[in-house]
Coordinates of C-alpha atoms and ligand atoms in Angstrom, one line a residue:
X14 CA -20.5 -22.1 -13.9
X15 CA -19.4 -22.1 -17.5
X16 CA -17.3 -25.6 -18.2
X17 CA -14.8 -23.8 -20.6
X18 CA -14.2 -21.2 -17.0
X19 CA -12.9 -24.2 -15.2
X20 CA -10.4 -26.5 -14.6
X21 CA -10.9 -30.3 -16.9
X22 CA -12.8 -32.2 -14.0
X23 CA -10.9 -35.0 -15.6
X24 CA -8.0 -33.1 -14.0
X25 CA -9.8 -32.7 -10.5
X26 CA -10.8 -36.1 -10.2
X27 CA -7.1 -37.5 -10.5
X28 CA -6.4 -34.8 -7.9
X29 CA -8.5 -36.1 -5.5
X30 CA -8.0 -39.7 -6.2
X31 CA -4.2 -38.9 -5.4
X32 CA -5.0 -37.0 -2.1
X33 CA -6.9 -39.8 -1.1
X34 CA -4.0 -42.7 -2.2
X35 CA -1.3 -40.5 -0.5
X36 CA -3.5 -40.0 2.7
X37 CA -3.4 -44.0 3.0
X38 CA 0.1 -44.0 2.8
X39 CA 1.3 -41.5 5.1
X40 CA -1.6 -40.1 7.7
X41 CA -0.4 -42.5 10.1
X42 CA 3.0 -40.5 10.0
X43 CA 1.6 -37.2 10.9
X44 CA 3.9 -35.5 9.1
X45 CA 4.0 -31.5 9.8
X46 CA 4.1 -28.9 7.4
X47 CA 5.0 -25.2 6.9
X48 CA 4.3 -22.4 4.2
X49 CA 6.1 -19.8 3.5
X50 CA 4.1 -16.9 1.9
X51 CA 5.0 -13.9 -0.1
X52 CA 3.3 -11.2 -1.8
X53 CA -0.2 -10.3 -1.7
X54 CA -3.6 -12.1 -0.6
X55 CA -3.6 -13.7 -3.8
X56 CA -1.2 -15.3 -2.9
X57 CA -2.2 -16.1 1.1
X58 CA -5.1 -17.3 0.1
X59 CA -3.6 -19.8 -2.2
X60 CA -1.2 -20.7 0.9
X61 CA -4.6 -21.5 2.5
X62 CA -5.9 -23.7 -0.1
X63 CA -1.9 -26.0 -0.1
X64 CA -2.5 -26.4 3.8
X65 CA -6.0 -27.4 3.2
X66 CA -4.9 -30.1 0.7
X67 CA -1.9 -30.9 2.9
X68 CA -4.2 -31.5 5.7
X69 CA -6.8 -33.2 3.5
X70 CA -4.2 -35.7 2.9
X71 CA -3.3 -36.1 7.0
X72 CA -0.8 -33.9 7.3
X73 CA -0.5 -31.5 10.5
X74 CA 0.6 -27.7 10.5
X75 CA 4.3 -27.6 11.9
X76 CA 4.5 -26.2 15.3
X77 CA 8.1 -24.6 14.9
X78 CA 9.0 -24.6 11.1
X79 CA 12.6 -26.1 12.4
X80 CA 10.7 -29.3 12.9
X81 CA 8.6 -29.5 9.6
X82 CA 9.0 -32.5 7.6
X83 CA 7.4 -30.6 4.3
X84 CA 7.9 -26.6 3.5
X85 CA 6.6 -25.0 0.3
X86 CA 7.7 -21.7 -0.8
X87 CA 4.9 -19.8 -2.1
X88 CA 6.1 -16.8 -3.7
X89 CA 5.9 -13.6 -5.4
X90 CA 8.1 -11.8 -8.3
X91 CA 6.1 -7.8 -8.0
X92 CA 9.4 -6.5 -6.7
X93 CA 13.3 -7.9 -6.7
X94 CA 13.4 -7.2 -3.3
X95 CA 10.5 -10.1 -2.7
X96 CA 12.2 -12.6 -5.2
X97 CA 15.6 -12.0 -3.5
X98 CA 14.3 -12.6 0.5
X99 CA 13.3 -16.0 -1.1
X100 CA 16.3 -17.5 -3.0
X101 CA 18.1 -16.9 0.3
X102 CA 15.5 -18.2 2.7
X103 CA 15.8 -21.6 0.0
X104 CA 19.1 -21.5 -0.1
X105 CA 19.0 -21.1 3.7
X106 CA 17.7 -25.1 3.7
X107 CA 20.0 -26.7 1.9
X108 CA 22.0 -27.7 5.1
X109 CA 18.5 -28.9 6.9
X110 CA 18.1 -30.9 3.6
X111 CA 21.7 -32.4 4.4
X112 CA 20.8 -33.2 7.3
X113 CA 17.0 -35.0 7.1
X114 CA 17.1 -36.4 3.7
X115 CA 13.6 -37.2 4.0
X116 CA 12.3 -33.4 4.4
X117 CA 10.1 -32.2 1.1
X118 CA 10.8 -28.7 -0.6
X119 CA 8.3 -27.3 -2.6
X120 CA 8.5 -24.1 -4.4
X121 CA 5.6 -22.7 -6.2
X122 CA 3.9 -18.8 -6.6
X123 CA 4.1 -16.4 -9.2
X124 CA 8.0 -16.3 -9.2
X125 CA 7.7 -19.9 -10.6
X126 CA 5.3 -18.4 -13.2
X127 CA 7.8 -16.4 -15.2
X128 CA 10.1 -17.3 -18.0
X129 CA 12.4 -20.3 -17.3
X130 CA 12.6 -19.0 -13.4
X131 CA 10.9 -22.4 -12.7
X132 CA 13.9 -24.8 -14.5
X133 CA 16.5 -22.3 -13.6
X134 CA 15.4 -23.0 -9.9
X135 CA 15.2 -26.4 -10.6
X136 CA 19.0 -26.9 -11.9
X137 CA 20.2 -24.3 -9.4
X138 CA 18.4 -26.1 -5.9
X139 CA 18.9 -29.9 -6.7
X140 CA 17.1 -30.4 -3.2
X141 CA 13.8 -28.9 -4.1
X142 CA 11.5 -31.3 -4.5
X143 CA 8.7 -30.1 -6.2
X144 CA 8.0 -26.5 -8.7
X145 CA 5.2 -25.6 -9.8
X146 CA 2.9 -22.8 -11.1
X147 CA 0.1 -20.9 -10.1
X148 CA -2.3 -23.0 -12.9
X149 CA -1.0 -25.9 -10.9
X150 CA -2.3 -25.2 -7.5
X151 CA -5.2 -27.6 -8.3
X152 CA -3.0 -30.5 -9.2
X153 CA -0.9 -30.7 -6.0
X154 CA -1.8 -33.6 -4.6
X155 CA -0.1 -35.7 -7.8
X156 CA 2.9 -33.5 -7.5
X157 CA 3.4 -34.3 -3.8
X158 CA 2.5 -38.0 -4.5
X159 CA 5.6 -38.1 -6.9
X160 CA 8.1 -36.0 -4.3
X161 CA 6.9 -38.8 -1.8
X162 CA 8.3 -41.6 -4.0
X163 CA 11.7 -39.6 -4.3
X164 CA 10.8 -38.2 -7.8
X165 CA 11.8 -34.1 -8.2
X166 CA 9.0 -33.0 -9.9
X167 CA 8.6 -29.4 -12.0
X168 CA 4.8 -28.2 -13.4
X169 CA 4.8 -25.1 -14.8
X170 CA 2.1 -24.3 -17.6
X171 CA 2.2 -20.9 -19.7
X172 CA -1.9 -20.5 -20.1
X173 CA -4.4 -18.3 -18.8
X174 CA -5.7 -20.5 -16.2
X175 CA -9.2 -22.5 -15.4
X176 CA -10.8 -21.9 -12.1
X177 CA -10.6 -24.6 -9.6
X178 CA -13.8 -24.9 -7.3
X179 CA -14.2 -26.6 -4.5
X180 CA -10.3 -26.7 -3.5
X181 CA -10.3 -27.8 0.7
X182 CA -9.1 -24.5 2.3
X183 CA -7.7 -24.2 5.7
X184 CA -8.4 -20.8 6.3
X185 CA -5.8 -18.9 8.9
X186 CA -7.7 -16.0 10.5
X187 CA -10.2 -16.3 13.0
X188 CA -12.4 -13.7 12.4
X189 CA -11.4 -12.1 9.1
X190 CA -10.9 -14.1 5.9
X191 CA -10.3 -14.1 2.1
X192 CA -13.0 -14.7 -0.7
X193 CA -11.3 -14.5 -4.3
X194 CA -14.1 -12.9 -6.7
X195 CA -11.7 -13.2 -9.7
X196 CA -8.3 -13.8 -10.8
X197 CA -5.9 -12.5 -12.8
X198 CA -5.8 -8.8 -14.3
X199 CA -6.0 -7.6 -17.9
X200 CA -4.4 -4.1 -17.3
X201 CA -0.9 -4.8 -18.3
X202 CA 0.2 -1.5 -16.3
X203 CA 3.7 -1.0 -18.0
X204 CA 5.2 -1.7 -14.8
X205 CA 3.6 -4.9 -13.5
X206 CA 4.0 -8.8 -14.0
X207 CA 1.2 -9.4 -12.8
X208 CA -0.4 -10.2 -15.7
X209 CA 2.3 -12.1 -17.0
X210 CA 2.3 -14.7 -14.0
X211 CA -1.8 -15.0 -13.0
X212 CA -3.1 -14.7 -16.5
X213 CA -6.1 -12.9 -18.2
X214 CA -8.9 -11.7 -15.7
X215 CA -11.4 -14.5 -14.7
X216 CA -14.6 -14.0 -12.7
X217 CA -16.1 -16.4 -10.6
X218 CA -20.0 -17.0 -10.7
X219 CA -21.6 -15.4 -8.2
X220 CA -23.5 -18.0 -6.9
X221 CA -19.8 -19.3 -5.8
X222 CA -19.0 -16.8 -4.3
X223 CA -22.2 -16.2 -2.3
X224 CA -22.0 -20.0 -1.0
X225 CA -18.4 -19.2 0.2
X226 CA -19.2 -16.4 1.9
X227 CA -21.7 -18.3 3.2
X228 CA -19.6 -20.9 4.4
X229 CA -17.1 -18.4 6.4
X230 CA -20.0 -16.9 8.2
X231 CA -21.3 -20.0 9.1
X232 CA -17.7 -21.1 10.5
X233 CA -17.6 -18.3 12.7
X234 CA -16.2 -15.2 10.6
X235 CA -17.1 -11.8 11.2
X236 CA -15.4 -10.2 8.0
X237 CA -14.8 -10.8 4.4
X238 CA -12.5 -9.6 2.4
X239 CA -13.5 -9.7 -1.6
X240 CA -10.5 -10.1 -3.6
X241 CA -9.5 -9.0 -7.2
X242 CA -6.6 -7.1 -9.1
X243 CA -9.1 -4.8 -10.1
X244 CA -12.4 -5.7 -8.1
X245 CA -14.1 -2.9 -10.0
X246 CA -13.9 -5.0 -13.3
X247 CA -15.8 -7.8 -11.9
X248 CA -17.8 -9.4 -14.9
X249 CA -19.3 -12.6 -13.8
X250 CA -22.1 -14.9 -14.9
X251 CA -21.4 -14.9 -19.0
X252 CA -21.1 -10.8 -17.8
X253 CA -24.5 -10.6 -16.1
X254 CA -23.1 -9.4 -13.1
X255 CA -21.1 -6.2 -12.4
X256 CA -18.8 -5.5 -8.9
X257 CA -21.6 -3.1 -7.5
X258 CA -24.1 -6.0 -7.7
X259 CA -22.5 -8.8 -6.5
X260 CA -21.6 -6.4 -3.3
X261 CA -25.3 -6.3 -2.9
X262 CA -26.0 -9.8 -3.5
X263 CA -23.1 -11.0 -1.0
X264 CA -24.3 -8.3 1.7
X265 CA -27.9 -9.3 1.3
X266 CA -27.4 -13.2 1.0
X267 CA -25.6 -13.5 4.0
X268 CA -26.8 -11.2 6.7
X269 CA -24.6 -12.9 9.1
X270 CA -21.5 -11.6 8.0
X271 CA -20.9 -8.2 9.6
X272 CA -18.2 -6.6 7.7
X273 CA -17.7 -6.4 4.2
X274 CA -14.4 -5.2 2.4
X275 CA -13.2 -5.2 -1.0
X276 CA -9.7 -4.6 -2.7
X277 CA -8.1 -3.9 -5.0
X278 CA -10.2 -1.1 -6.8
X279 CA -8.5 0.5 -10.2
X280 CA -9.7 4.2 -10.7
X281 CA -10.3 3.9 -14.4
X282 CA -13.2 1.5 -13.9
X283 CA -14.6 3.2 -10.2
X284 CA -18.4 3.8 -10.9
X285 CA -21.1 5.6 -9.6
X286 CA -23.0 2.9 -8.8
X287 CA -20.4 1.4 -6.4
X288 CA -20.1 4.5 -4.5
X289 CA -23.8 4.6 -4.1
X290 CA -23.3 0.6 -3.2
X291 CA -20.7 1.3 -0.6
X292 CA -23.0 4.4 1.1
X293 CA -26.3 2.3 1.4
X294 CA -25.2 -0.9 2.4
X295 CA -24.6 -0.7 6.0
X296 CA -22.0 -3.7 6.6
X297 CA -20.1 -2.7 4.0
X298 CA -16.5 -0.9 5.1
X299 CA -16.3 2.5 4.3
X300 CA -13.3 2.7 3.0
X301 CA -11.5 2.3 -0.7
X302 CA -8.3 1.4 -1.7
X303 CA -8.0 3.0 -4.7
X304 CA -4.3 2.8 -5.9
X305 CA -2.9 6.4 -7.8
X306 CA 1.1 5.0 -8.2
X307 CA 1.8 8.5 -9.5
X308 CA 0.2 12.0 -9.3
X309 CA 1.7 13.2 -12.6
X310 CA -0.4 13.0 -15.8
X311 CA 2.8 12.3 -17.8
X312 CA 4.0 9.2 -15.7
X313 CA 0.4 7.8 -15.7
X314 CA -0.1 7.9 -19.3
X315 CA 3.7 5.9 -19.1
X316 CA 2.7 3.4 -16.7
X317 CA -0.9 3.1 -18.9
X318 CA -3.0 3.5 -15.9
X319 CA -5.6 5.4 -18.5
X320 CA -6.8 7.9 -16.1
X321 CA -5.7 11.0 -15.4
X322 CA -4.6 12.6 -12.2
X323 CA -8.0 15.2 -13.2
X324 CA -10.1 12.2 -13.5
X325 CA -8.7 11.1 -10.1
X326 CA -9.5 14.0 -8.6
X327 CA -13.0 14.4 -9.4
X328 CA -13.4 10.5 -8.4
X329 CA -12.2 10.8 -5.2
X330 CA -14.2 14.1 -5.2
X331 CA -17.0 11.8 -5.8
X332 CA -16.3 9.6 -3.4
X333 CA -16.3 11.4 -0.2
X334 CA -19.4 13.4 -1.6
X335 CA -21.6 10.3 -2.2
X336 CA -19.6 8.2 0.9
X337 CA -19.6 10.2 3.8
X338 CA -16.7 9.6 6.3
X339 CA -15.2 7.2 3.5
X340 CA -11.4 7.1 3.7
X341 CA -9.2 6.2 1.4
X342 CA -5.6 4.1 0.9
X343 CA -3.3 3.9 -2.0
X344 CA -0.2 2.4 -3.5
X345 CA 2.5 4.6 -4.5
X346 CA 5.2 4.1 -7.2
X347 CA 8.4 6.5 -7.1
X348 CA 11.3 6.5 -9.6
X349 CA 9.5 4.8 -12.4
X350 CA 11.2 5.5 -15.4
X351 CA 11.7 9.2 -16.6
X352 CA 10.1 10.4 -13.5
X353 CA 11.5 14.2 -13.2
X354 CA 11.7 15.9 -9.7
X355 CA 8.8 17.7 -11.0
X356 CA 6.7 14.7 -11.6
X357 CA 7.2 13.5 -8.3
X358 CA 6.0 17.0 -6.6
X359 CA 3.0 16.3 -8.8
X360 CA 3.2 13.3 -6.5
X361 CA 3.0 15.0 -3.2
X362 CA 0.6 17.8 -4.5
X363 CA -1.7 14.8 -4.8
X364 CA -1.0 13.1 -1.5
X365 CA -1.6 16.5 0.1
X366 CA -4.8 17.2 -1.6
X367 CA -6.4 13.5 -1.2
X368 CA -5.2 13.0 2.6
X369 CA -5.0 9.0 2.4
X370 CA -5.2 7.2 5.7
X371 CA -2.5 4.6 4.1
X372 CA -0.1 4.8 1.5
X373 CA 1.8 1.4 1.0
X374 CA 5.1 3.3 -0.9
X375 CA 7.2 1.4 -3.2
X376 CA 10.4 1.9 -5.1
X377 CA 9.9 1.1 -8.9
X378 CA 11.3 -2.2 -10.0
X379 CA 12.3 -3.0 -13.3
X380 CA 10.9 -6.4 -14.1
X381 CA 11.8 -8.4 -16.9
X382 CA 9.6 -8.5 -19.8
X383 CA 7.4 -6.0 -18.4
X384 CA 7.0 -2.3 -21.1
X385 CA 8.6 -0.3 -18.5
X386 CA 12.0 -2.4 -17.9
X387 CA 12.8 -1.5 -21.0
X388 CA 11.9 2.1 -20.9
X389 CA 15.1 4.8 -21.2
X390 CA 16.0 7.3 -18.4
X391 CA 15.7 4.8 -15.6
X392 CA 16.2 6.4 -12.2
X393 CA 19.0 6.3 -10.3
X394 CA 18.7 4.1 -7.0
X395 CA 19.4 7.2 -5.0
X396 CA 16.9 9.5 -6.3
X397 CA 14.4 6.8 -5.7
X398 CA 15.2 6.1 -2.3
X399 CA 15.5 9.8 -1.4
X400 CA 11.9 10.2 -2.9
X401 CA 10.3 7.5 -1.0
X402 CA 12.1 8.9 2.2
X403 CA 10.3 12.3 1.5
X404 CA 6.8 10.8 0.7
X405 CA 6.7 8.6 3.5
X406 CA 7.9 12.0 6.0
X407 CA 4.8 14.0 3.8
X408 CA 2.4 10.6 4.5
X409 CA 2.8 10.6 7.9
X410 CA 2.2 14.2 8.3
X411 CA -1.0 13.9 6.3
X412 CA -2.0 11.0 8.5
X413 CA -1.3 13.0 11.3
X414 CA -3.2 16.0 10.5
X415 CA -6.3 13.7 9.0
X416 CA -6.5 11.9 12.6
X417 CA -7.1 14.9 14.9
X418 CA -10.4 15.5 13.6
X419 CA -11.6 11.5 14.8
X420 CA -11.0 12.8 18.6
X421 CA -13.8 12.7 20.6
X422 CA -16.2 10.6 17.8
X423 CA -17.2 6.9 18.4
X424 CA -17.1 3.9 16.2
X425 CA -17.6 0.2 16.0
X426 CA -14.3 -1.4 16.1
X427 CA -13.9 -5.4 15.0
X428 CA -11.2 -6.7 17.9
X429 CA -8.1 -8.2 16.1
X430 CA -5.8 -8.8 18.9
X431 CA -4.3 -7.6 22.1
X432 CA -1.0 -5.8 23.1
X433 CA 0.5 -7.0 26.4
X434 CA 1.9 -3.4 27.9
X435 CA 1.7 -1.8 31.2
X436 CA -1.8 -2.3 30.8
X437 CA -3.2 -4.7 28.1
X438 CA -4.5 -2.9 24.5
X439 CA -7.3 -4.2 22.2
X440 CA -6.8 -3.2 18.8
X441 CA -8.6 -3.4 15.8
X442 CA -10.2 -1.4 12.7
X443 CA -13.0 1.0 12.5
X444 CA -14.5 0.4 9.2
X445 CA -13.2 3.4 7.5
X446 CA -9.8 1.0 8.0
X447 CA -8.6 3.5 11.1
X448 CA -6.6 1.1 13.7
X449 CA -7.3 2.0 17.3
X450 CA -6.0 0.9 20.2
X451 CA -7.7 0.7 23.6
X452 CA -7.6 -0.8 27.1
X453 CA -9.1 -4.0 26.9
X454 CA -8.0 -7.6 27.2
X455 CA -7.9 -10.4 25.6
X456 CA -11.4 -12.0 25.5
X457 CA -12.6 -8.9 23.1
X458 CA -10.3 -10.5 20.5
X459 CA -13.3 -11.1 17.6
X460 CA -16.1 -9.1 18.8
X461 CA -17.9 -5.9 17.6
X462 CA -16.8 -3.0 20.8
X463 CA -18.1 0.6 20.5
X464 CA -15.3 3.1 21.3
X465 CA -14.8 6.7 21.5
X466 CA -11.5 8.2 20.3
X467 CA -9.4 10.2 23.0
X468 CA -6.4 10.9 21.1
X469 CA -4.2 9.9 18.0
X470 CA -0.5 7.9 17.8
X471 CA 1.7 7.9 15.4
X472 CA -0.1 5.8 12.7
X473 CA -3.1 5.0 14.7
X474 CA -5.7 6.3 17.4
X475 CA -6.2 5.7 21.0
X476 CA -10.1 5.4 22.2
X477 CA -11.6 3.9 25.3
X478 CA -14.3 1.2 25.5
X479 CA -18.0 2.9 25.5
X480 CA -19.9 0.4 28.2
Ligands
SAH137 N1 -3.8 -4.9 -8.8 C1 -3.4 -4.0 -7.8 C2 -2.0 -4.1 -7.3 C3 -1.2 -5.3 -7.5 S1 0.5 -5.1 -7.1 C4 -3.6 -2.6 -8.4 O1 -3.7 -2.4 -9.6 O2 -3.6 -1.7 -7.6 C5 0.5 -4.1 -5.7 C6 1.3 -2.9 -5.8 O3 2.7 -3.1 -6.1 C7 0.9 -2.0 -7.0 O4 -0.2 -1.2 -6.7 C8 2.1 -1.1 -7.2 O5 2.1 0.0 -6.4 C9 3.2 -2.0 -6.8 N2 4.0 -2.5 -7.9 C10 3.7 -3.3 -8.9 N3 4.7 -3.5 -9.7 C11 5.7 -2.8 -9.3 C12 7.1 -2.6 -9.7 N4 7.5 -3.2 -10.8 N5 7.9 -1.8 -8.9 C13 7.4 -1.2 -7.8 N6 6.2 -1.4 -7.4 C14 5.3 -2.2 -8.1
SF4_138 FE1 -0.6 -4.9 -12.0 FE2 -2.0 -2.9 -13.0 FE3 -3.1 -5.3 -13.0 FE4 -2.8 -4.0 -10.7 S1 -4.1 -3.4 -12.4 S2 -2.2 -6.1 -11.1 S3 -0.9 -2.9 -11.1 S4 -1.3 -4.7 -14.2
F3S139 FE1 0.5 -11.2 -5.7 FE2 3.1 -11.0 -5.9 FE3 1.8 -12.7 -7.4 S1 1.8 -9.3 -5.5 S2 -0.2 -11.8 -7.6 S3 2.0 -12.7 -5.2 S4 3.5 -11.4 -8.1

């Protein structure tokens, strides 16, 4: 991997040589700990990598968060509504801090990642032990080591960020898990911090990525999720390698693993030679998320998504053409700034015409610093919560409609856990992303179970186990 890609190895060495000093000193404490995660699998999967340090250094995962004796706040700033559920659930610990001054409060994530938030966090918790950014993930072994010896620490660095390999990671699934392919995003949507808080796009080498993926099968996992802001722009190797390639090199390299999925894909860089990847490789899920935010030319061109909703069209158009069965999911954005009730029927009109499986539906938020925040005509609250209101009621109409023609058709369905009713229900996803429930018990939890569909509820369908 290029040096100038990664993180100083100066800078990993003294990480390591601090896990190891601080594992001398406390392992035989046991002490427990418990992460708080918010946001997106970014950010999980970064939750993953502090418990694998944590643990590297002898701590143990807390059974009951009430008993931890170190909690760490990872969190996210895309919406208010995310930053606001965590300043409460810190404030929430002050009195647990009161009580057992030896517990450690760490607060790190993307929130910590914008202007001053970190120090204004700082001054505002004086019990928080520890801040730090997302460029200091690698380096949390010396931050901890200076919260043990009763020194508040605060890290935040305003750079792009290096790539730290070879991290410990304690992964939390059982049978489905994260690989990041690349991190940041260079889009600068006018709505989104993103950008702002993870940095220019990075790719990792795809030999990385292979091993890792690797290295999950081999542990026991049955599905990997690649992850990116915008997958699609995947340039690794000095720019060798393109999305649609390393898809082939992952699902050829490591046979074992028997589902592939990718997200997220932006529609202005969607090519023809990932469709054509997704149809011919068989273990890889037949199904995009392929985020619109608005159906209306005019709010796209404001939210620079440089596409149009024509372009969109004849993509997805594409899609389904060269993908058969393919489904699709999106993100949705309603009330962004100068959005007329006309806009927003452009909106439906598109919803209607795609027929997305999912729709993950937000409320614009205006976030500081971002192009948008600053844009005139912001919406009223009501108009925007009206508007979601009536694209979720549209959404689950479409899903509705879209699931009665999967009665009576089979599919292979990965087992992700088991509902206790009347009578016990397996569920898990088809690969087209479909969740379907069926009688079965627990011990199908992870494997691969052929089921034909019998009927459809409310979000997901209802099959029966083909023996
Ligand atoms: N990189 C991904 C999405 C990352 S954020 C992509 O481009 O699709 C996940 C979703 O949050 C976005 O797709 C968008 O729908 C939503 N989002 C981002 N910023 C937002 C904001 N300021 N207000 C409301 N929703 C926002
Ligand atoms: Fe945000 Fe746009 Fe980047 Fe997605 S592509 S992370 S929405 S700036
Ligand atoms: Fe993800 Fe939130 Fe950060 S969506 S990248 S955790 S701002």
């Amino acid at each position: 991997m290029r040096k100038e890609l990664l993180v100083p190895e100066g800078e990993m060495t003294a990480a390591k040589a601090a896990a190891k000093r601080v594992k001398e000193e406390i392992s035989h404490l046991g002490l427990s700990y418990h992460i708080e995660s918010y946001g997106c699998q970014m950010n999980d999967h970064d939750s993953e990598k502090l418990a694998g340090m944590l643990e590297e250094m002898g701590c143990v995962k807390a059974a009951d968060k009430a008993d931890a004796d170190v909690i760490l706040f990872n969190t996210c700033c895309v919406r208010e509504h995310a930053e606001k559920r965590v300043y409460g659930n810190i404030g929430a610990l002050k009195k647990r801090k009161d009580e057992k001054p030896g517990l450690l409060i760490g607060v790190c994530g993307c929130m910590m990642q914008q202007k001053e938030a970190g120090d204004r966090l700082f001054r505002r918790f004086p019990f928080v032990d520890m801040v730090f950014g997302t460029n200091e993930l690698h380096r949390f072994p010396n931050i901890f080591e200076s919260a043990l010896h009763h020194d508040r620490v605060i890290q935040v660095r305003e750079m792009d960020g290096e790539i730290a390999e070879g991290l410990p990671v304690l992964r939390s699934g059982t049978f489905s898990t994260n690989v990041t392919i690349a991190y940041g995003c260079n889009n600068f949507c006018s709505y989104c911090i993103v950008p702002y808080v993870r940095g220019r796009e990075r790719s990792r080498d795809s030999a990385a990525i292979v091993e890792e993926v690797r290295s999950v099968a081999a542990a026991g996992f049955k599905e990997v999720t690649l992850l990116g802001q915008n997958v699609n722009s995947y340039s690794g190797d000095d720019g060798a390698t393109d999305f649609p390639t390393l898809l082939r090199m992952v699902h050829d390299g490591v046979p074992e693993i028997q589902r592939i999925r990718f997200m997220t894909s932006h529609p202005k860089d969607l090519s023809p030679a990932l469709m054509d990847a997704i149809a011919e490789l068989p273990r890889v899920c037949k199904h995009i998320h392929l985020p619109v935010q608005s159906g209306s030319n005019r709010i796209l061109k404001l939210m620079n998504r440089r596409y149009t909703r024509e372009k969109y069209m004849e993509e997805v158009e594409e899609l389904k053409r060269r993908v058969p069965g393919i489904e699709l999911t999106t993100d949705m954005i309603v009330g962004f700034p100068g959005e007329t009730e006309a806009d927003f029927e452009d909106t439906l009109d598109l919803i209607r015409r795609v027929g997305y499986s999912a729709a993950f539906t937000f409320m614009y938020s205006p976030r500081k610093g971002t192009m948008a925040a600053t844009m005139p005509e912001q919406v009223p609250d009501e108009v925007k919560h009206d508007r979601l209101q009536r694209l979720n009621a549209l959404q689950a109409e479409i899903l509705k409609e879209g699931n009665l023609k999967y009665i009576g058709t089979e599919g292979e369905v990965l087992v992700e856990g088991c509902d206790r009713r009347a009578e016990p229900m397996a569920y898990g996803k088809l690969s087209n992303f479909k969740m379907v429930y069926f009688p079965g018990g627990e011990e199908l939890i992870g494997s691969m179970c052929r089921v034909r569909i019998t009927a459809n509820q409310n979000n997901s369908l209802i099959g029966e186990l083909i023996k």
